[in-house]
Each structure stands twice: as structure tokens, then as C-alpha cells.
CSV table of C-alpha atoms in Angstrom, one decimal:
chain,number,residue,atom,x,y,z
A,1,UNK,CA,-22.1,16.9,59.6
A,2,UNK,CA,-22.4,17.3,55.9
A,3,UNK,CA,-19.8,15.9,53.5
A,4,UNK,CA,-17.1,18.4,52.6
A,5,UNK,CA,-17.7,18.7,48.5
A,6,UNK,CA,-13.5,19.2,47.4
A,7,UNK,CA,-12.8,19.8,43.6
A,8,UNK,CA,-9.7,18.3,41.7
A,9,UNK,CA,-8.6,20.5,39.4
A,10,UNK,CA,-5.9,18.3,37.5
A,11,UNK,CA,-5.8,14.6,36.4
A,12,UNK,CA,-2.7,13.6,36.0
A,13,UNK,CA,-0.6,10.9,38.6
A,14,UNK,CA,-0.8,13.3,41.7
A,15,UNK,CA,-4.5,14.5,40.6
A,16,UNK,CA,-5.7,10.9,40.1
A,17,UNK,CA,-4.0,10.2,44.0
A,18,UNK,CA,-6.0,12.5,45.3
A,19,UNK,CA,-9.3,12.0,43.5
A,20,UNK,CA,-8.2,7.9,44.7
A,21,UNK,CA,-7.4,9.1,48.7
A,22,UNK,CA,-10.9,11.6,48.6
A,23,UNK,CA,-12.7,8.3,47.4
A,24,UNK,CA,-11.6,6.6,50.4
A,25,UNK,CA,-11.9,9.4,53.2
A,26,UNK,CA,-14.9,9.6,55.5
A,27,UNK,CA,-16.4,13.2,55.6
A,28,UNK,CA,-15.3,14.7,52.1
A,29,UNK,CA,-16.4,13.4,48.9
A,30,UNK,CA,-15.0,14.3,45.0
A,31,UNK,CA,-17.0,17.7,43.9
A,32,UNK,CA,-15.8,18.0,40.2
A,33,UNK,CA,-12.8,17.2,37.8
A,34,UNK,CA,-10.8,20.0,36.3
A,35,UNK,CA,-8.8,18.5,33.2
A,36,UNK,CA,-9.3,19.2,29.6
A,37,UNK,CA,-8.7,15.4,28.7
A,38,UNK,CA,-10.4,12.6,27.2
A,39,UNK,CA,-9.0,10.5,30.1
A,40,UNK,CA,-10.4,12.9,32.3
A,41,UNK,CA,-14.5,13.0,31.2
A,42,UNK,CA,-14.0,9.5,31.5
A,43,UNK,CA,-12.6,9.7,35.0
A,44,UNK,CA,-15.4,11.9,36.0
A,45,UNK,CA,-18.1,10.0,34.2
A,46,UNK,CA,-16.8,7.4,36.7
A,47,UNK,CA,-16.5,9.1,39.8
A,48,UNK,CA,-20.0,10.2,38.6
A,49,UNK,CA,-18.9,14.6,38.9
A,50,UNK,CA,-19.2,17.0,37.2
A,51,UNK,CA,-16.0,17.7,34.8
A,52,UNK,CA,-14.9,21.2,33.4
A,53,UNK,CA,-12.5,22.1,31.1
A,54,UNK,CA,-10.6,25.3,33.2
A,55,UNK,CA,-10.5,26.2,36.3
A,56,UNK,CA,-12.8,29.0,35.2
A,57,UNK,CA,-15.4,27.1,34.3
A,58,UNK,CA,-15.7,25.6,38.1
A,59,UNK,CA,-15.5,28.3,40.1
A,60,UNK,CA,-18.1,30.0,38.1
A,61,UNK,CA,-20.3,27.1,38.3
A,62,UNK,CA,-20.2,26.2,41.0
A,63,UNK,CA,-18.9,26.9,45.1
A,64,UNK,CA,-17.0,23.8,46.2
A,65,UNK,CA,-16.1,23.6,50.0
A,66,UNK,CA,-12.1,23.3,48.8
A,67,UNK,CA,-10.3,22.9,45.7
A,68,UNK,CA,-6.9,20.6,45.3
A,69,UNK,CA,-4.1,21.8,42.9
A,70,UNK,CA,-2.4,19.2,41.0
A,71,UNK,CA,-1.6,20.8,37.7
A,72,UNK,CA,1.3,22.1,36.4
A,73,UNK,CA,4.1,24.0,38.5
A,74,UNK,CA,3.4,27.4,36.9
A,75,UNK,CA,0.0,27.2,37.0
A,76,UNK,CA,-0.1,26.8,40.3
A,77,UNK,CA,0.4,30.4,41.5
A,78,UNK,CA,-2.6,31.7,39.0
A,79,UNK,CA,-5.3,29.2,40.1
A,80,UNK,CA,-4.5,29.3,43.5
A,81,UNK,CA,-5.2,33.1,43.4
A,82,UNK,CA,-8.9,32.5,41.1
A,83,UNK,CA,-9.2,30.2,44.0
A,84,UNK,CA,-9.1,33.0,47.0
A,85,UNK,CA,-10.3,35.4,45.0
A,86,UNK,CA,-13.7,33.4,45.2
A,87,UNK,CA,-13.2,32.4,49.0
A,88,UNK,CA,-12.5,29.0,48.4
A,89,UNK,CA,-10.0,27.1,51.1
A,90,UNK,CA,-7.0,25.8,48.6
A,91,UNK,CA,-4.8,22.5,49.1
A,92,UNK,CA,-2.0,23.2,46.3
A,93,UNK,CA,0.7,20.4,45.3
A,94,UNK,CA,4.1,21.6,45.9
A,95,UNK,CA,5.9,23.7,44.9
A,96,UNK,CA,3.6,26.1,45.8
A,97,UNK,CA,4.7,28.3,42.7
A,98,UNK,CA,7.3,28.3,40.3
A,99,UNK,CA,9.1,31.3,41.6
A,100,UNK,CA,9.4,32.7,45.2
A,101,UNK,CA,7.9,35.9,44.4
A,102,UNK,CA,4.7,34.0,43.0
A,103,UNK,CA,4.4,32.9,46.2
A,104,UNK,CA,5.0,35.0,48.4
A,105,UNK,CA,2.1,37.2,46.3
A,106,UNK,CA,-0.3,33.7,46.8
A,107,UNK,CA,0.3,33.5,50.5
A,108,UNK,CA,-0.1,37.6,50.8
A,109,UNK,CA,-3.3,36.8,49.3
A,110,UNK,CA,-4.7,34.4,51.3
A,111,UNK,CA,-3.6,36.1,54.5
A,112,UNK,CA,-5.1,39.0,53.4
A,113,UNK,CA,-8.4,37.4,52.2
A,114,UNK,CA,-8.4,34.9,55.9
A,115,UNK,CA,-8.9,32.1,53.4
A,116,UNK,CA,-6.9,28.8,54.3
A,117,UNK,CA,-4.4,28.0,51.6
A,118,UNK,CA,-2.5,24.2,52.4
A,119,UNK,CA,0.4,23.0,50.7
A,120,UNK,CA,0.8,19.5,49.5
A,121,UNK,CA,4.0,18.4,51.1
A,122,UNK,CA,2.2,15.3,52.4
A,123,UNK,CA,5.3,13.7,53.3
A,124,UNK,CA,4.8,15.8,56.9
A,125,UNK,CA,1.8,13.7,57.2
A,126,UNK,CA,3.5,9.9,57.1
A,127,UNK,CA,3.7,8.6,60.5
A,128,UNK,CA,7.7,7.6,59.5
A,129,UNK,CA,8.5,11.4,59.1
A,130,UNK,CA,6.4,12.1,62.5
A,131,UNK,CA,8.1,9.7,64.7
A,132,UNK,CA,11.5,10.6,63.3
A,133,UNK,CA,10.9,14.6,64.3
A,134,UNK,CA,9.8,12.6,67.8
A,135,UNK,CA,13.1,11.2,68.3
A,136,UNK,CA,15.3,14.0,66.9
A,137,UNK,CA,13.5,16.4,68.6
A,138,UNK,CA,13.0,14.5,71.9
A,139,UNK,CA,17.0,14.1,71.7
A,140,UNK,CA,17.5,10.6,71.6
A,141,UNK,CA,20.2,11.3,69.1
A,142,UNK,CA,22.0,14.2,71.0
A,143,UNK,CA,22.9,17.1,69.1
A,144,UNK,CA,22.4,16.5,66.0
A,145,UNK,CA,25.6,16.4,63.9
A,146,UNK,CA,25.0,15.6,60.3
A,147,UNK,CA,22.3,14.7,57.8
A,148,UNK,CA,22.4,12.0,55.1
A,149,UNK,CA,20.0,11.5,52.0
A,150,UNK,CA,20.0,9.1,49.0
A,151,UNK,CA,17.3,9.6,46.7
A,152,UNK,CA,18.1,7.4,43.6
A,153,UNK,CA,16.1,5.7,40.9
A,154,UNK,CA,14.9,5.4,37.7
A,155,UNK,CA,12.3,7.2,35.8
A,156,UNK,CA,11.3,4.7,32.7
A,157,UNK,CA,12.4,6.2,29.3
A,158,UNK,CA,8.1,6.7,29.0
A,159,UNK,CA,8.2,9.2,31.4
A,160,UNK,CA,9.8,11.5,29.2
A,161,UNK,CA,7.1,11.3,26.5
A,162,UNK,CA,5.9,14.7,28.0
A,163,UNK,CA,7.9,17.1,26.0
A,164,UNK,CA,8.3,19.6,29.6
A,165,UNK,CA,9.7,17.0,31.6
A,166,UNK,CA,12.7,16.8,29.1
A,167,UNK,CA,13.0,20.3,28.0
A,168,UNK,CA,11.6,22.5,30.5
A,169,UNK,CA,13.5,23.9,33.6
A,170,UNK,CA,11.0,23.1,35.9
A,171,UNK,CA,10.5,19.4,34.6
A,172,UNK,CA,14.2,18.7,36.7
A,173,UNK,CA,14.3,16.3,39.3
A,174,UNK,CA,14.7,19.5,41.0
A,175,UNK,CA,11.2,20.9,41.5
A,176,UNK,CA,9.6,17.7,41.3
A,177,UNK,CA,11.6,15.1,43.6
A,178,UNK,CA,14.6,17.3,45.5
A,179,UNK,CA,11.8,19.6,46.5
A,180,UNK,CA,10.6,16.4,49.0
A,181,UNK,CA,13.6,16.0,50.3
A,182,UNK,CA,14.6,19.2,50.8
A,183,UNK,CA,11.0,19.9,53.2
A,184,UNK,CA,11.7,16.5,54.1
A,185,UNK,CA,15.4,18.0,55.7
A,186,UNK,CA,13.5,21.1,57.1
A,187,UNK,CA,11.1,19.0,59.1
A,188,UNK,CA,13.4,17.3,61.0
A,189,UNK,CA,16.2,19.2,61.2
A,190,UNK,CA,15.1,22.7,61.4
A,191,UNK,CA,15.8,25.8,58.7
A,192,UNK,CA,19.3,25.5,56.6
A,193,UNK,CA,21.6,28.3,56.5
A,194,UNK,CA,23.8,27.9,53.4
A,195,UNK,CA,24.2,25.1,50.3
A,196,UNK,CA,26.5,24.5,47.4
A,197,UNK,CA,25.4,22.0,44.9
A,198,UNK,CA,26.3,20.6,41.7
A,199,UNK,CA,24.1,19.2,38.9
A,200,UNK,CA,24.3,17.2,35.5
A,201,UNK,CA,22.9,16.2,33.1
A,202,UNK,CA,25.3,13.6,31.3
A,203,UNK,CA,23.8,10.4,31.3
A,204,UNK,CA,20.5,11.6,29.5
A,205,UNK,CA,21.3,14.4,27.4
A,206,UNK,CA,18.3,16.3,28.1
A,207,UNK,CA,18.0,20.0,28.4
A,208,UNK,CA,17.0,19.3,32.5
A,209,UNK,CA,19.5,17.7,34.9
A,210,UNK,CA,19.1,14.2,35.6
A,211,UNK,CA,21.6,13.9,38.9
A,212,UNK,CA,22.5,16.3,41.5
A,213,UNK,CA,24.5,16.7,44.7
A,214,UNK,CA,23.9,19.0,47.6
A,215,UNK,CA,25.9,19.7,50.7
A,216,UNK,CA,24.2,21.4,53.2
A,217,UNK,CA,24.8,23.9,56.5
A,218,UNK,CA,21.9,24.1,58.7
A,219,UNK,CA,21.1,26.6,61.1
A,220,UNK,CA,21.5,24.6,63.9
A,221,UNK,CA,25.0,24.4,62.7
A,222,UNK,CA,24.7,20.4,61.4
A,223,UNK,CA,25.8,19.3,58.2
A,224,UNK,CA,23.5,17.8,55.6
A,225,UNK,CA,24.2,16.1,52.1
A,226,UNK,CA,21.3,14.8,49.6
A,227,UNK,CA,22.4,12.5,46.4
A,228,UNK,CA,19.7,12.5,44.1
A,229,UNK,CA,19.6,10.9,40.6
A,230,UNK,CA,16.9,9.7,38.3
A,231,UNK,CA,18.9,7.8,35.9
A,232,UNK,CA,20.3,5.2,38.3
A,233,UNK,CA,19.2,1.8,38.4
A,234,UNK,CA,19.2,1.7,42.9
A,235,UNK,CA,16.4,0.7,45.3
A,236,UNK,CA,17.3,3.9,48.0
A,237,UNK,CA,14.8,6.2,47.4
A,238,UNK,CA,11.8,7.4,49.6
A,239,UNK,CA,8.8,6.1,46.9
A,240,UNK,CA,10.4,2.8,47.1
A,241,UNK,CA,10.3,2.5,50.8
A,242,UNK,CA,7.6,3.8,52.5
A,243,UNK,CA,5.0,2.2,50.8
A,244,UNK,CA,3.9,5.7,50.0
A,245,UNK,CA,2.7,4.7,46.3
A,246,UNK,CA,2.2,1.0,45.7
A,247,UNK,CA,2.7,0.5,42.5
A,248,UNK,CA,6.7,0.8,43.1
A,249,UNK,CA,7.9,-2.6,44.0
A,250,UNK,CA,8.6,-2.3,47.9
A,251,UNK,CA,12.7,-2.6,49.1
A,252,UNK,CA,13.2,-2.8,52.9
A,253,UNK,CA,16.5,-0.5,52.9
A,254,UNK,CA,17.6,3.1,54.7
A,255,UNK,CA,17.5,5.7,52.7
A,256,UNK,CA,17.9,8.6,55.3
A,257,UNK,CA,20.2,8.5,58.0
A,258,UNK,CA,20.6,11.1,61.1
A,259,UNK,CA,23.5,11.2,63.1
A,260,UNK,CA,24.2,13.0,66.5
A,261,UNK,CA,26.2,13.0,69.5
A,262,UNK,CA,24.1,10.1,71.3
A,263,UNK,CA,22.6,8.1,68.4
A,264,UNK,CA,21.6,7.7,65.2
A,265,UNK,CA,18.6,7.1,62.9
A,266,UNK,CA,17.7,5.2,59.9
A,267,UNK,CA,14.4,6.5,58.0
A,268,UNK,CA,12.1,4.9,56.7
A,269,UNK,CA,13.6,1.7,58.7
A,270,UNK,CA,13.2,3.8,61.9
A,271,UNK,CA,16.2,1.6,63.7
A,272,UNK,CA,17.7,3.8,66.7
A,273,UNK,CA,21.5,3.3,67.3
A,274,UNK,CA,23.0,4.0,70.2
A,275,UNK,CA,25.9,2.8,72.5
A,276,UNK,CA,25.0,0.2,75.2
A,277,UNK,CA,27.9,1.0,77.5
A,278,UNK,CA,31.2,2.7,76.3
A,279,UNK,CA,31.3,5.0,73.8
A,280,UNK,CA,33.7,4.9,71.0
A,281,UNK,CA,34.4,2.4,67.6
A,282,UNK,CA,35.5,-0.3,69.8
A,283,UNK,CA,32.4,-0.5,71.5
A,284,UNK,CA,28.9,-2.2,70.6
A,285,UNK,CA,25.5,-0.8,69.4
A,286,UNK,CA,22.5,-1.5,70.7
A,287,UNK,CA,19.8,-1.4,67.8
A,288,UNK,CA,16.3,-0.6,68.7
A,289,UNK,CA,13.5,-1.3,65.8
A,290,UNK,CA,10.9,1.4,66.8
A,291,UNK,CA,7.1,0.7,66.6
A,292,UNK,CA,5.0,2.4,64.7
A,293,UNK,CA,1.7,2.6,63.1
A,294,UNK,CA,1.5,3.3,59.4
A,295,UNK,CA,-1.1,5.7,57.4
A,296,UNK,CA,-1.9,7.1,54.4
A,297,UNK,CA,-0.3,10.7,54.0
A,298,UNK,CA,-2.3,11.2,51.4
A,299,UNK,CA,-5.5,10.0,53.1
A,300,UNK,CA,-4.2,12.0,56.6
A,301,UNK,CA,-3.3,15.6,54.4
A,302,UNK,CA,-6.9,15.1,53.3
A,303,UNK,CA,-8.3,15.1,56.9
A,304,UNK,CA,-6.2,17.6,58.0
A,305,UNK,CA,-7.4,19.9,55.1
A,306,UNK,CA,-11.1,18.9,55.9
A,307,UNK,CA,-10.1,20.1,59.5
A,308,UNK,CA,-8.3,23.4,58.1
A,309,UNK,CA,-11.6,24.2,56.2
A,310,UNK,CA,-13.8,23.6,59.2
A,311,UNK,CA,-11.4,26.1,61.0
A,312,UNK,CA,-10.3,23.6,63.2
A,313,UNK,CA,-6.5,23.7,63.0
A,314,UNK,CA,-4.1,25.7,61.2
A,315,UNK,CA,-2.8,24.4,57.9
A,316,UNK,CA,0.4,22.5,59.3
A,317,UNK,CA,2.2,23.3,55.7
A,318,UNK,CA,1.4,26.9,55.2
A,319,UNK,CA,1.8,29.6,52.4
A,320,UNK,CA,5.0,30.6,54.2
A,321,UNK,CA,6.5,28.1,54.8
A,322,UNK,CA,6.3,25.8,52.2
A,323,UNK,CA,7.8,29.2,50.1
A,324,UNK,CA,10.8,28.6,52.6
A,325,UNK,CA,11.3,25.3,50.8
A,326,UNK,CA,10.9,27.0,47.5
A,327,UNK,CA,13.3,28.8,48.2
A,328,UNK,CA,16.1,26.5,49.1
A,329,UNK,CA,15.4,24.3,46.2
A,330,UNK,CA,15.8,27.2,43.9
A,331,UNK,CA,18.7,28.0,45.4
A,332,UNK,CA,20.3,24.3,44.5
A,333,UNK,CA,19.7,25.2,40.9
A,334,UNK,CA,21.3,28.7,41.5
A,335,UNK,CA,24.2,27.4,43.3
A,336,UNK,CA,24.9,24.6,41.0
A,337,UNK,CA,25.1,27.2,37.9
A,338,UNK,CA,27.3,29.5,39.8
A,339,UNK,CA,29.5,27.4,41.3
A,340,UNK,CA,29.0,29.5,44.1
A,341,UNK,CA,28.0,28.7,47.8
A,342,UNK,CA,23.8,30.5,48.6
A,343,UNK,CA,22.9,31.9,51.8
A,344,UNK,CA,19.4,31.2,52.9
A,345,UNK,CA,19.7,33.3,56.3
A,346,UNK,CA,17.3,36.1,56.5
């Protein structure tokens, strides 16, 4: 079986992941570069691909087997489209658009075209998250009863070079980190009913928050929190972890914890608590450290999407439902500027 030929269009930290992870992965090899930047020809002239300067320019040179998104949250929506438009499968980074009804209009699209459209939320992919939607959903935990999630750290004063990610609404730790955690809640606990929130931006200054807290009701009638900050110097955060990205320097702490009626979980750790004998404070846990054998999301999303393009799975992060998660991180910013609770039932 021939290489799949996938295109990057993007070369930024997420781009450059990819065009790392396709490198790496048996079966698919780097078709072109999409970027506009010195950094990128030189990437490219690397990688030994063509590079073009818009996403223009590839589609009409050239018929690539898929395409990966990694550029800018609003462009996402517009490429995408140029993408299905031409037939080509598309694996875009979340969010997959910067407004609900962006994409809901991409995943009409691609439904109506039959062309597969994947969305990046590669957390799905990490053997932690998979094991963790074992346990819960195997019940190991009982009913489910509330949801815990720290996701604090700091973002070097470099990062905000970038003029957007100081300025710009979506340049937030909203749309770029809640979003994960948010999907990462859907996953493994099922849809989420209602949220109130609260965001600020004190300790920066910037136009875009820098901390926010969300409390959570879930359909299945569980309770959820997320703390999230990027101005905070603290090891609990998911990047930090898992291992995920290894240029963060590694902690070995919980940053996740799920609680039910017969257990609880701590994620990435995966430790299982449970009672041994009786059950109330008085009484001793037994603490299980369960096995597992790590991957590469990144490397694993990739196969997947080779397998989605062959036609031989359904995209396991679809148009629709990664616009679910859209929607419910949108609706933290609303509820935090209006003070006022958001329903997400339909």
C-alpha cells in the first residue's frame, strides 16, 4: 500500500508537531508546507516538500491524500471549506472554528460533500484518557458524583510576543487550553448540561483573561469544576504530566480527579481508590496503580486519520461533535461576562 501524501498547512508549535509525528509514522509521509515564513522554506527545504505560501497555492497545485489545519483559529473554518470543496479528507486543530455557526456550516459541508473532516482533539487518542473512559465507564467508580480539574502554569513572558495572543479574544487561555479540558470532561463524563464561570484578567493586564474558574452540571447530573490559570507558577497541568510534549519538564502529580459512589480516579497518575472493606472516613483505602501502555496521541490521531481517509473507520472526533465542545467553551466566556448561569441542553 502506497504512502498516504498529507499536507501541513501551518508551521507554527502545533504545525511543526505534526510535520515531527508524520516524520515518524509508517504509512503517511509530509506532502507540502503551507506557511508564508522564512522559518517555514527552511523547514520544507528540510523535510525536502514542496512549500507554498496559501493554502491556495496547494490545492491548486497539487491533490494531496489529506491536509492538517494548524493555523490560526479563524482561519480554520475557510480552509477547511477550500479543503472539501476540492475533496480532500481534512484533520483540523481545534477549535474547529471560531464561532459555532462556522462550524456547524464546515461540518454541513463535509456531510454533504461525504468527505471525512477530523478534529484535532488528540487528547482522545492518549492511552491515559482511554483507560480512564474504561474505568469510568466500566463503573469501577460507581456513579459518578463530581469532576475535578487543575490546569495551572505558566506561559513565559515570550509567549506574548505575538501581538493576538495578548490582544485578541481568541488568543485567551480559553480557546487555546480550556478548550482541552473541556473535551477532555466530555469524554469521560458524558455531555454537560449547564456552567457558570468567572474570568480575569488581573495579574497580566492584558486585553485576554489570564485565569478562569468553571463550575459545571453535567447531564448525567455530576458536578464538575475546572481551575485554569496561565499566570501561575504550579506543576498541575496536563502538558506537564503526560509526557505529551517533552520539552515541559516532567512532574509526577494528579491533575484530574474523578469521584463516584465506589471509587475514585487520579488522571494522568491513573491510581484507583476504593474501600477495602467498610465504607466511610474511618475506614482504609486500598490504592491500585493501573497498568498501562503509553503512546503518542499525536502519532495515534495520525493513524487514525490515515485509517479515516482509507475509509476504514469513522473519524472518532467529528465535525459535530467537536462543535459540541465549541460550544461549551464559548459558553464559559459568555457566562463569565454575564454573570449569568448557560444552558447547553438541546
Amino acid at each position: 500500500m502506497s504512502p498516504l501524501r498529507i499536507a501541513v498547512i501551518g508551521a507554527g508549535i502545533i504545525g511543526r508537531t505534526h510535520i515531527d509525528a508524520l516524520s515518524h509514522t509508517p504509512d503517511l509521509q509530509l506532502a507540502a508546507i503551507v506557511d508564508p515564513s522564512d522559518e517555514a522554506r527552511a523547514l520544507a527545504a528540510r523535510h525536502g516538500v514542496p512549500i507554498h505560501a496559501d493554502h491556495h497555492a496547494l490545492l491548486e497545485g497539487e491533490q494531496p491524500d489529506g491536509v492538517i489545519v494548524a493555523t490560526p483559529n479563524a482561519t480554520h473554518a475557510p480552509i477547511g471549506l477550500a479543503c472539501i470543496a476540492r475533496g480532500v479528507p481534512v484533520l483540523i486543530e481545534k477549535p474547529i472554528a471560531e464561532t459555532v455557526e462556522a462550524a456547524q456550516a464546515l461540518t454541513g459541508a463535509a456531510e454533504r460533500a461525504g468527505v471525512p473532516l477530523l478534529v484535532g482533539h488528540h487528547r482522545r487518542h492518549n492511552p491515559i484518557l482511554r483507560m480512564a473512559r474504561d474505568v469510568i465507564e466500566r463503573g469501577d467508580l460507581g456513579a459518578l458524583v463530581s469532576a475535578t480539574i487543575l490546569y495551572t502554569f505558566l506561559k513565559p513572558d515570550t509567549y506574548f510576543d505575538v501581538a493576538w495572543r495578548r490582544e485578541e479574544e481568541g488568543g485567551g487561555p480559553i480557546l487555546i487550553n480550556l478548550i482541552h479540558e473541556i473535551d477532555t470532561l466530555r469524554f469521560l463524563c458524558g455531555d454537560i448540561d449547564s456552567l457558570q464561570a468567572l474570568r480575569s484578567n488581573q495579574t497580566r493586564g492584558f486585553t485576554v483573561e489570564d485565569t478562569v474558574a468553571v463550575a459545571l452540571r453535567m447531564r448525567s447530573g455530576a458536578l464538575a469544576t475546572i481551575s485554569m490559570s496561565d499566570a501561575v507558577a504550579a506543576p498541575w497541568s496536563w502538558d506537564m504530566t503526560t509526557g505529551e510534549s517533552p520539552q515541559f519538564a516532567r512532574q509526577t502529580v494528579p491533575t484530574h480527579f474523578f469521584s463516584g459512589t465506589a471509587g475514585s480516579l487520579t488522571v494522568p497518575t491513573l491510581e484507583l481508590w476504593r474501600y477495602e472493606g467498610g465504607r466511610g472516613w474511618l475506614d482504609p483505602f486500598t490504592r491500585t496503580a493501573l497498568p498501562l501502555k503509553p503512546g503518542n496521541p499525536y502519532a495515534l490521531q495520525l493513524r487514525h486519520f490515515a485509517r479515516v481517509i482509507r475509509g476504514e473507520e469513522a473519524p472518532l472526533v467529528g465535525g459535530a461533535d467537536a462543535t459540541q465542545t465549541l460550544r461549551a467553551t464559548l459558553a464559559v466566556r459568555e457566562a463569565a461576562d454575564t454573570g449569568r448561569p448557560v444552558a447547553l441542553s438541546d
